[in-house]
Coordinates of C-alpha atoms and ligand atoms in Angstrom, one line a residue:
X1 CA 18.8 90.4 64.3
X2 CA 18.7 94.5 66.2
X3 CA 20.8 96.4 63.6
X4 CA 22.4 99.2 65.9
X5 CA 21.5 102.9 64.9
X6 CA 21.0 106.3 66.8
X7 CA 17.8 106.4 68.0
X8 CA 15.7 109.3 68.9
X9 CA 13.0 110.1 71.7
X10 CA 9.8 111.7 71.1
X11 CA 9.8 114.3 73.5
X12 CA 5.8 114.7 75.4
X13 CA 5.1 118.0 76.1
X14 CA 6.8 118.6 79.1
X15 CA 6.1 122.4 78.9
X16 CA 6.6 125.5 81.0
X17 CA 5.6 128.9 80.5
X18 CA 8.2 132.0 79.9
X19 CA 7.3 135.5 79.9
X20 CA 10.4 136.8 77.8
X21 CA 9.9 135.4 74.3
X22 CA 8.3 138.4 72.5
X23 CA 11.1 140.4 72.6
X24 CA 13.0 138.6 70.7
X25 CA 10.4 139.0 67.5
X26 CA 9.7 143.3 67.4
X27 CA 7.8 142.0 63.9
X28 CA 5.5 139.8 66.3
X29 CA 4.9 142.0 69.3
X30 CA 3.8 144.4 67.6
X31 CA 0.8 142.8 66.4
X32 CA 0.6 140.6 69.8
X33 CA -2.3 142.6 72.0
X34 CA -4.4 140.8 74.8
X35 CA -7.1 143.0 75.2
X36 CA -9.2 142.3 78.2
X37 CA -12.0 141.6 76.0
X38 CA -10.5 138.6 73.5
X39 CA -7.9 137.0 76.7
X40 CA -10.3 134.5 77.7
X41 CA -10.8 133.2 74.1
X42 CA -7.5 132.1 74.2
X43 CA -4.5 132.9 76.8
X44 CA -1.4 133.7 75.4
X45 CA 1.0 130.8 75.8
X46 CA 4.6 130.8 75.6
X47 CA 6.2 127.4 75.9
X48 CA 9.9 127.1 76.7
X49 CA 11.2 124.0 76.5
X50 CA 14.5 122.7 77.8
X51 CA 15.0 119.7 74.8
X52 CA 18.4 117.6 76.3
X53 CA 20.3 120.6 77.1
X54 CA 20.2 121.9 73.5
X55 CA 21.7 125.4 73.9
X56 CA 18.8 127.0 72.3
X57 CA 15.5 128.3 73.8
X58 CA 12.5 127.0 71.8
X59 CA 8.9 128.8 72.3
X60 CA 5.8 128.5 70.3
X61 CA 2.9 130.6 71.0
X62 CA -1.0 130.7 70.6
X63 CA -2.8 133.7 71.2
X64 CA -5.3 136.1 69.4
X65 CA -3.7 138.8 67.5
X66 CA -5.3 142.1 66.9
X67 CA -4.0 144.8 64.3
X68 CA -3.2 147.9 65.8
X69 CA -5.0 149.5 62.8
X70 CA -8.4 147.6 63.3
X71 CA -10.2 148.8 66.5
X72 CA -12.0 146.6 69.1
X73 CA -15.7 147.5 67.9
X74 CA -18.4 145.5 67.6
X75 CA -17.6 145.7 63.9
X76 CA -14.2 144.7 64.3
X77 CA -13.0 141.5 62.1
X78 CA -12.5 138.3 63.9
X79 CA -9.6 137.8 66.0
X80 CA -6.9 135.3 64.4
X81 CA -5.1 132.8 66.6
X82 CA -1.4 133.2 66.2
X83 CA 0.6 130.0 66.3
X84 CA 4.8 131.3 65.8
X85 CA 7.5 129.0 64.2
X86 CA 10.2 129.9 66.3
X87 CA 13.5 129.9 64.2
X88 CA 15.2 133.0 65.4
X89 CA 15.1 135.4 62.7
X90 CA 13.2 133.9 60.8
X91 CA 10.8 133.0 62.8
X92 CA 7.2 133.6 61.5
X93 CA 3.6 133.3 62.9
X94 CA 0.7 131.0 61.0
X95 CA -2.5 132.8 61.4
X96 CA -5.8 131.0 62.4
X97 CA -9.2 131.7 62.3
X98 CA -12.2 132.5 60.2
X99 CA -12.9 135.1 57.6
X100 CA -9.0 135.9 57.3
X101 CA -8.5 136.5 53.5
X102 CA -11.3 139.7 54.7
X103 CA -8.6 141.4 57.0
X104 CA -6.2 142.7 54.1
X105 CA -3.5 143.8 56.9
X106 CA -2.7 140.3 57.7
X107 CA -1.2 139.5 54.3
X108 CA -0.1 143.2 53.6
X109 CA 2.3 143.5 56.9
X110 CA 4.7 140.3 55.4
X111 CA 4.8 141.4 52.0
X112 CA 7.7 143.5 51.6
X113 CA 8.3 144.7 47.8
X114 CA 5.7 145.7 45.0
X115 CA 5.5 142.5 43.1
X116 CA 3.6 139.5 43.7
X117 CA 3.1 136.0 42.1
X118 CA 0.1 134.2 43.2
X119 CA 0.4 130.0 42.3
X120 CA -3.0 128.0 42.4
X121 CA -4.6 125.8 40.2
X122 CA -7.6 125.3 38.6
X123 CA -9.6 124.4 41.0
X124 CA -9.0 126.9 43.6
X125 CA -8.9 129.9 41.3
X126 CA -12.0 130.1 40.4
X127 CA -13.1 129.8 44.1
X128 CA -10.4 132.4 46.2
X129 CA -8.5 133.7 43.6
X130 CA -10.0 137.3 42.9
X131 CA -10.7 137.5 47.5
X132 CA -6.8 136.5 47.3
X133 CA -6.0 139.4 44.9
X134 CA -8.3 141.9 46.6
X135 CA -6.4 141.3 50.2
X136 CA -3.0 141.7 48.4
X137 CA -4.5 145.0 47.0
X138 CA -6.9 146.5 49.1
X139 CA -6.2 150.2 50.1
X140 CA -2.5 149.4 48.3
X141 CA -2.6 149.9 44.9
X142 CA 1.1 150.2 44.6
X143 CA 1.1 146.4 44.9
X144 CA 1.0 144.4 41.3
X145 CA 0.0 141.2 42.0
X146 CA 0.3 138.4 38.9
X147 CA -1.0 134.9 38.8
X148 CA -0.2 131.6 37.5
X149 CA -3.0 128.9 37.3
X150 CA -1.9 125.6 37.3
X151 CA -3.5 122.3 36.5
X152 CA -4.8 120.8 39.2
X153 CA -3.7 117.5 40.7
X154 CA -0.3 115.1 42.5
X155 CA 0.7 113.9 39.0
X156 CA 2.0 117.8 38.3
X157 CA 4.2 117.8 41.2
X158 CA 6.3 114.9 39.4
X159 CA 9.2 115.2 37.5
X160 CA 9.0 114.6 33.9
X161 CA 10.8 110.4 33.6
X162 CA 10.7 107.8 30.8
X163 CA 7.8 106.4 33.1
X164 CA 5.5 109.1 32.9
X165 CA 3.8 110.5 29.6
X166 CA 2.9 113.6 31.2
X167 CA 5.6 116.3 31.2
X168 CA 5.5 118.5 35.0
X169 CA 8.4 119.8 35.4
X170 CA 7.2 122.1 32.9
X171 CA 4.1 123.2 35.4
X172 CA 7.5 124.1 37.5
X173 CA 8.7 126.5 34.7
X174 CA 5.5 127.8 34.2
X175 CA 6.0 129.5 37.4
X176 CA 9.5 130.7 36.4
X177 CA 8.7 131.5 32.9
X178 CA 5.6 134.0 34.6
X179 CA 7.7 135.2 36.9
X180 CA 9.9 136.0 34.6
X181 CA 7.8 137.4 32.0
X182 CA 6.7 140.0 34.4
X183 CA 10.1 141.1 35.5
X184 CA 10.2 139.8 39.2
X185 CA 12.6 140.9 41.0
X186 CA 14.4 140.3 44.3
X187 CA 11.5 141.4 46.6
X188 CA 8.7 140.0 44.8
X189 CA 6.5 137.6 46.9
X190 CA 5.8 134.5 46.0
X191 CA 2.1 133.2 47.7
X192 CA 1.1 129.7 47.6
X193 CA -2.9 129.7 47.3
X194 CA -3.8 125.8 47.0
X195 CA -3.2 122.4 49.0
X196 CA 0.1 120.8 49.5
X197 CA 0.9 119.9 46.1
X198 CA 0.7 123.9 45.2
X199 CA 2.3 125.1 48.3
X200 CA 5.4 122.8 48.2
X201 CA 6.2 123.3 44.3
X202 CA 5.8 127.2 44.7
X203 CA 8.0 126.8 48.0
X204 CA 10.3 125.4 45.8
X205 CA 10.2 127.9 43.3
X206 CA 10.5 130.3 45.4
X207 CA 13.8 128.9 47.3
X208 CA 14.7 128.7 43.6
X209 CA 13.9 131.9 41.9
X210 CA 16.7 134.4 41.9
X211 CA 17.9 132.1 44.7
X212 CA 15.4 132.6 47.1
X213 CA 12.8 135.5 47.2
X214 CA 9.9 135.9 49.7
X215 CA 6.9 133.6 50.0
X216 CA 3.8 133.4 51.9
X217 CA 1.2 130.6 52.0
X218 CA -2.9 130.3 52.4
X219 CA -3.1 126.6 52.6
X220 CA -6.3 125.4 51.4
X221 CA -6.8 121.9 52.4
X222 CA -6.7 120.4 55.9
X223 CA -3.5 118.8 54.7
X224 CA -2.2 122.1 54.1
X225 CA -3.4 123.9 57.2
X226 CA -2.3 121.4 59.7
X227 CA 1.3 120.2 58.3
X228 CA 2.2 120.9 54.7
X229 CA 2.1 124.7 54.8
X230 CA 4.5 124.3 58.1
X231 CA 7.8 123.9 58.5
X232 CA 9.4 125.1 55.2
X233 CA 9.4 121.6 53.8
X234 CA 9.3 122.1 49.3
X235 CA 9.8 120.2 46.8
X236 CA 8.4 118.4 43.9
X237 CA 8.5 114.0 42.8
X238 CA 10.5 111.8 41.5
X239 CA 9.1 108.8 39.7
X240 CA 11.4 106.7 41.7
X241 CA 10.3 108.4 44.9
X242 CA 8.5 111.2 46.6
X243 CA 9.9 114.6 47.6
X244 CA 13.2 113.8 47.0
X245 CA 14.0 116.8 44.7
X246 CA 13.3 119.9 47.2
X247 CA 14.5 122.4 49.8
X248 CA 14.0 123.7 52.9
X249 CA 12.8 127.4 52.6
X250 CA 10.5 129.2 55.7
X251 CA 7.9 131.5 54.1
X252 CA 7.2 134.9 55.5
X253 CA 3.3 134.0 57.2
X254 CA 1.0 131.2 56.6
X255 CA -2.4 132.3 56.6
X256 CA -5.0 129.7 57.2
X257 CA -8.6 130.5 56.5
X258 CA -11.2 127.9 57.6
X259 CA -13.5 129.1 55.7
X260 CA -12.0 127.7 52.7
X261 CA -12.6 123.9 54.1
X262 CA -16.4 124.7 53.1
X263 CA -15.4 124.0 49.7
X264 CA -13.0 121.2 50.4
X265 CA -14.8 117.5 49.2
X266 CA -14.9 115.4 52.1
X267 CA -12.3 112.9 50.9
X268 CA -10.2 115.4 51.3
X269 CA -11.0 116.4 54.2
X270 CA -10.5 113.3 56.0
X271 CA -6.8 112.8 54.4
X272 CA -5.5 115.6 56.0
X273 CA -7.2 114.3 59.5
X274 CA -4.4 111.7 59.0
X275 CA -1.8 113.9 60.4
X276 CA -3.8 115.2 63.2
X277 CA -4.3 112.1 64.6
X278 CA -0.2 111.5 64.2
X279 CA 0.6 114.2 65.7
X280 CA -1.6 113.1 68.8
X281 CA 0.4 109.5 68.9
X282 CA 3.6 110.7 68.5
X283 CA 4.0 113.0 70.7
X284 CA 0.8 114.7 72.3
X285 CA -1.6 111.8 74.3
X286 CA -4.2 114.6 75.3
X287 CA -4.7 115.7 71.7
X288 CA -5.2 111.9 71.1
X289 CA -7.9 111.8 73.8
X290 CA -9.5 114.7 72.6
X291 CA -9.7 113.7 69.2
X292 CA -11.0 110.2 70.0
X293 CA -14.2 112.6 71.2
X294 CA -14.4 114.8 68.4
X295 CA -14.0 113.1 65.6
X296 CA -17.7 112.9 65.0
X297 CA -17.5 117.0 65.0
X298 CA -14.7 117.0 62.6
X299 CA -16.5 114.8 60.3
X300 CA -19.2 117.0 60.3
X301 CA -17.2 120.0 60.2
X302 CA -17.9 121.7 63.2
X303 CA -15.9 124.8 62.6
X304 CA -14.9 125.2 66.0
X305 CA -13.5 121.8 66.8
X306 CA -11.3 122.3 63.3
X307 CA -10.3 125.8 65.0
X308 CA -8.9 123.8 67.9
X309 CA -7.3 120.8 65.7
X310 CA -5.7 123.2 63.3
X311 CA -4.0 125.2 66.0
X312 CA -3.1 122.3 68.1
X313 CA -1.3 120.5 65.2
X314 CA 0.2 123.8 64.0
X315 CA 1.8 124.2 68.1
X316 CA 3.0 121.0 67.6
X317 CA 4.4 121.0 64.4
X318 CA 6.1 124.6 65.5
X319 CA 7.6 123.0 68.3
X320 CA 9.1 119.7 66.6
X321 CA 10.5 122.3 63.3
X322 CA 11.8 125.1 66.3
X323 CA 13.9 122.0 67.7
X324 CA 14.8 120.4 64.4
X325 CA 14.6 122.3 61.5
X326 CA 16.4 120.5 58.9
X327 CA 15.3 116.8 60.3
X328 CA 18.4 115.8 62.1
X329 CA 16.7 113.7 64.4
X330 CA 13.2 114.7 66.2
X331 CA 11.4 116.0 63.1
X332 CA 11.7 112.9 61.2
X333 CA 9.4 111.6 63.8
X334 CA 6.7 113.7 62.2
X335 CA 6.8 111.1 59.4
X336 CA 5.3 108.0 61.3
X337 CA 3.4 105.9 58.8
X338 CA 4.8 107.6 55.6
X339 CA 8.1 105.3 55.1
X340 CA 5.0 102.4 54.7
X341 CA 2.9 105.2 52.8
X342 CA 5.1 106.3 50.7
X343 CA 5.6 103.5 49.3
X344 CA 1.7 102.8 49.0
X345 CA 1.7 106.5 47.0
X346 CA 4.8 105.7 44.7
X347 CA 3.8 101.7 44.3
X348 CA 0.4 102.3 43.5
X349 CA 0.6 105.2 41.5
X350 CA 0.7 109.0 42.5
X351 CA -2.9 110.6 42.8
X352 CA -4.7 106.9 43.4
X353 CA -4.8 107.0 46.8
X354 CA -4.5 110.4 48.9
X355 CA -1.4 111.3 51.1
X356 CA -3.1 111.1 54.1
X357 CA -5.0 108.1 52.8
X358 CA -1.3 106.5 52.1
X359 CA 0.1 107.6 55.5
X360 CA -3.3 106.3 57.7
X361 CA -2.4 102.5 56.5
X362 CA 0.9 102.9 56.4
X363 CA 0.4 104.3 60.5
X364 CA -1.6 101.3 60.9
X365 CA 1.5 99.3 59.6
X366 CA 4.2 101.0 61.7
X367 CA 1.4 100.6 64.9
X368 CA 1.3 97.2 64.1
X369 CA 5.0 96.2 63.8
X370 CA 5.3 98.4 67.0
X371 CA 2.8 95.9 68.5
X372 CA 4.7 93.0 67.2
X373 CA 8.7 94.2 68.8
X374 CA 6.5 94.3 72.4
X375 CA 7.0 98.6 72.8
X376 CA 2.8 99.3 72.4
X377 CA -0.7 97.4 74.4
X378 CA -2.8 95.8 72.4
X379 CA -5.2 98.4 73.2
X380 CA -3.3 101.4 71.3
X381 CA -3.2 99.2 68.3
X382 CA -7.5 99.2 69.0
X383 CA -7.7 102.6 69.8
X384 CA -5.5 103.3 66.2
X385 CA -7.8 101.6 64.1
X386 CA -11.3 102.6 65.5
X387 CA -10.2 106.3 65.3
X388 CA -9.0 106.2 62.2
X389 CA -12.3 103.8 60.9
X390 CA -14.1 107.1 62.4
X391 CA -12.4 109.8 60.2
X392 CA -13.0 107.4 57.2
X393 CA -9.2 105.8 56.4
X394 CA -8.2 103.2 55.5
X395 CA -6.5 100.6 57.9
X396 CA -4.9 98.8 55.5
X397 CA -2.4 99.2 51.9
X398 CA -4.7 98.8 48.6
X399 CA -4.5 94.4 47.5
X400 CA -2.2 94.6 44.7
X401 CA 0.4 95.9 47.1
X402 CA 3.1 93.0 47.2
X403 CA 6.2 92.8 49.9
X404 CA 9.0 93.4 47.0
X405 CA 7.2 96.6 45.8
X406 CA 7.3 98.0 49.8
X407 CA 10.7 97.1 50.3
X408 CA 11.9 98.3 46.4
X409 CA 10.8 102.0 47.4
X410 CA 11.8 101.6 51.0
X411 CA 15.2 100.9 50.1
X412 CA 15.4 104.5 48.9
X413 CA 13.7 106.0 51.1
X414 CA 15.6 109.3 53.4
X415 CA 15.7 107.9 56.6
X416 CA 18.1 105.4 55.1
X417 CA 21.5 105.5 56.6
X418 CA 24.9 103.8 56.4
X419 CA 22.1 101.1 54.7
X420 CA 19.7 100.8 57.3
X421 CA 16.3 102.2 57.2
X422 CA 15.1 103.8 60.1
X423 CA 12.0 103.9 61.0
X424 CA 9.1 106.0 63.5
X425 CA 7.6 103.8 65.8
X426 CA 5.6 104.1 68.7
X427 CA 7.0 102.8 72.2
X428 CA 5.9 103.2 75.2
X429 CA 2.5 105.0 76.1
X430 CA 0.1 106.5 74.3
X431 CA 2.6 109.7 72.8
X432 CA 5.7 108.5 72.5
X433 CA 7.6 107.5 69.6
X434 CA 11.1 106.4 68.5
X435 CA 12.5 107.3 65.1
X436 CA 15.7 104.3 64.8
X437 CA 17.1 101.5 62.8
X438 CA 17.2 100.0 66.0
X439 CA 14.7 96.8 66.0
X440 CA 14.2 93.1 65.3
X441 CA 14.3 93.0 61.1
X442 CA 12.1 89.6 61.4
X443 CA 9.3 92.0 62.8
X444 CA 9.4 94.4 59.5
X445 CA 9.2 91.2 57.3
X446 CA 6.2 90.2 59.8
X447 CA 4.5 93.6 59.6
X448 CA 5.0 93.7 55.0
X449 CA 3.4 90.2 54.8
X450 CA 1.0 90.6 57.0
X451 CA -0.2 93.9 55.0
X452 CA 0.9 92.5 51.6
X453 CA 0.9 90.0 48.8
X454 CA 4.0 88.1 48.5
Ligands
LIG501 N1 5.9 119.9 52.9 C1 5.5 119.2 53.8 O1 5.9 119.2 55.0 C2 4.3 118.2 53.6 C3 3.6 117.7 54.6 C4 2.5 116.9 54.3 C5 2.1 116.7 53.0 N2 2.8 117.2 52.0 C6 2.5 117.1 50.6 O2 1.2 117.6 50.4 C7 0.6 117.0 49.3 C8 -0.9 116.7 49.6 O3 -1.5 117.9 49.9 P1 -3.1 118.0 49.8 O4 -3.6 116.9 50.5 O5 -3.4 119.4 50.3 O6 -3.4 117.8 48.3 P2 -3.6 118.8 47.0 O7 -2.8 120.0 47.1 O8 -3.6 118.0 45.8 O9 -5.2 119.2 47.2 C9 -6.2 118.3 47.2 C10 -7.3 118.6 46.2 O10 -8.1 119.6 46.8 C11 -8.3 120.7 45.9 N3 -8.5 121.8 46.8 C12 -7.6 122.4 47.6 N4 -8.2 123.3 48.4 C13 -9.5 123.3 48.1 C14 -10.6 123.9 48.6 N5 -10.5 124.8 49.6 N6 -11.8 123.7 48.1 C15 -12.0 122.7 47.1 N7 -10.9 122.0 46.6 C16 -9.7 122.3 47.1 C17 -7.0 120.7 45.1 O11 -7.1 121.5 43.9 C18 -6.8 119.2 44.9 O12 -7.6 118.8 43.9 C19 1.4 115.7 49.0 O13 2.1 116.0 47.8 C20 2.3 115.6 50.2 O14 3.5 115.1 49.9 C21 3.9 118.0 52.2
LIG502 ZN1 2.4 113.7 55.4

């Protein structure tokens, strides 16, 4: 039986260019300069985009930056792509390129008091904590940077629950209790250094702290550079379900550094490729294509080809959160394949499999029940699993996964509404979804027992 529910399009990126966007961000165009010598890396795009007469413009951007302060000599550090979040006044721009955590002026411009809080773990301390520290400081020794080192890992985002023998929400207040010991005030700056699991519990401890101070993040992980570190998404687990205790809180800057993927085990690596290759069915075909001949590169970490699939999935998140900021609609599309993963991550155990490992079989679930309601070809289902087999993912929930423990964690999932869980699924050609409650039930029970136990 079609349950009826609002459903929402997927809009393609039917773009066209407008030349009056900078103005409306002083903070932006002043570091915006297209010298002749760096505009054929990358032209400066602004994208305005007329989304069913919404009565706002929306523009995202992508073009080198250079610091007014740092000539253009042959010595010169390398030249950052700028992807901006628009989202009027607080609109802010996520930084791309190599080498960044060595141009101190990046970081610098966006924080605003005396006092920052660096969050990371153990892990990534030991490898960009003291470069971290020394951009924060270089040349400005008024600033008094302070750190907290976490334990590493997903289990420490959790809430503490009768479930759970370990006891995270006090990695939470370990934050708080630093910040403060060492008297941070109102304009401190709160800098996520660390994955997805850092950068969403310091967002939220920084929407949190004295009710919201400023916060900047240096994503660490693919997962991080392409979507988590985006969009002002935060929060921290439940046992009963993911990121259901949170907030929605826009940091200052996000500065990605690819050379920090050196370090990143390749596991990891390939999680975050997950979202890419979402991002490139739901709403961006010629991404898709592109991908489907670089994945090799990726793999292998060609450090141009992760250039081009950071910024590309950054432009497209900062389009989808410049339309829908707090997921009314549109930006629950960016969740294809996490209702089903979601459910892999909370049934299975937190930190067993990998988000992105969670969210490729749970996208090879949605594809699949997409298949089965008649909206995709056969041949996107194909194209789905061989791209995904190429970055390493899995195509399928772990075995013990049973029908009753997908539909126990659906049933509280967010995208319930009214009782009805709506879901992201593709339709149509190759970038274009629906998020909506709107389909044949007897085509979800198909897709669970086909992927599950009973
Ligand atoms: N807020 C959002 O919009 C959003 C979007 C997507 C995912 N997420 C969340 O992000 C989390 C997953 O993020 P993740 O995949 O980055 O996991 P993670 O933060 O746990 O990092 C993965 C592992 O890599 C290590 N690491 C990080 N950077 C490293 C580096 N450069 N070198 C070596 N090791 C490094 C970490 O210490 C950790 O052990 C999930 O909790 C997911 O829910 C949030
Ligand atoms: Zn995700």
């Amino acid at each position: 039986m079609a349950a009826s529910s609002s459903s929402s399009l997927c809009p393609n990126r039917a773009l066209s260019v407008s030349s009056s966007s900078r103005s409306r961000h002083p903070q932006l165009t002043s570091l915006l300069r297209l010298p002749a010598s760096t505009s054929s890396i990358s032209s400066a795009s602004r994208i305005s985009f007329d989304s069913r007469k919404r009565n706002f413009a929306v523009r995202a951007s992508a073009a080198p930056v250079m610091d007014h302060s740092t000539s253009a000599s042959s010595s010169s550090p390398a030249v950052p792509t700028l992807v901006e979040v628009d989202l009027g006044n607080r609109s802010y721009p996520i930084y791309i390129g190599s080498g960044l955590l060595n141009q101190p002026d990046l970081l610098q411009r966006h924080v605003h008091g005396k006092q920052v809080l660096v969050v990371t773990n153990t892990t990534i301390a030991p490898l960009y904590l003291d470069k971290t520290i020394w951009a924060l400081t270089e040349g400005n020794p008024n600033v008094k940077v302070e750190s907290v080192i976490l334990p590493d890992g997903e289990k420490f985002k959790n809430m503490v629950g009768v479930m759970l023998s370990f006891v995270p929400w006090e990695t939470l207040m370990k934050v708080f209790d630093k910040a403060i010991e060492t008297r941070m005030d109102r304009r401190c700056t709160f800098v996520a250094l660390g994955g997805g699991v850092i950068g969403d519990m310091c967002g939220y401890a920084a929407a949190s702290y004295l009710r919201g101070v400023n916060f900047i993040q240096i994503p660490t992980t693919v997962m991080a550079q392409v979507d988590s570190s985006v969009g002002g998404k935060t929060g921290i687990n439940h046992p009963l379900g993911k990121n259901l205790i949170g907030a929605f809180y826009q940091p200052q800057c996000v500065l990605v550094d690819t050379d920090t993927l050196n370090t990143l085990p390749d596991r990891e690596l390939a999680s975050g490729l997950a979202e890419v290759i979402k991002y490139g069915l739901i709403r961006d075909a010629s991404f898709f294509e592109w991908q489907e001949k670089n994945m090799a590169a990726l793999m292998a970490r060609d450090q141009d080809a992760f250039a081009y699939a950071i910024k590309r999935s950054c432009e497209n998140k900062a389009e989808v959160v410049s339309l829908d900021e707090k997921e009314s609609g549109l930006r629950a599309t960016l969740n294809l394949g996490h209702t089903f993963g979601h459910a892999i991550e909370t049934g299975f155990g937190y930190g067993q499999w990998l988000h992105g490992e969670a969210v490729a079989a749970g996208t090879v679930m949605a594809v699949d029940m997409s298949y089965r309601l008649g909206w995709i070809e056969d041949s996107l289902v194909k194209r789905v699993h061989k791209i995904l087999q190429q970055a390493k993912l899995p195509t399928s929930p772990p075995e013990t996964m049973t029908v009753d423990m997908f539909k126990s964690v659906m049933a509280v999932d967010k995208k319930v509404a009214d009782g009805l869980l709506r879901l992201i699924l593709l339709k149509g050609p190759l970038g274009s979804c629906v998020f909506t409650g709107d389909y044949d039930r007897q085509a979800l029970e198909d897709t669970l027992r086909a992927f599950s136990k009973l």
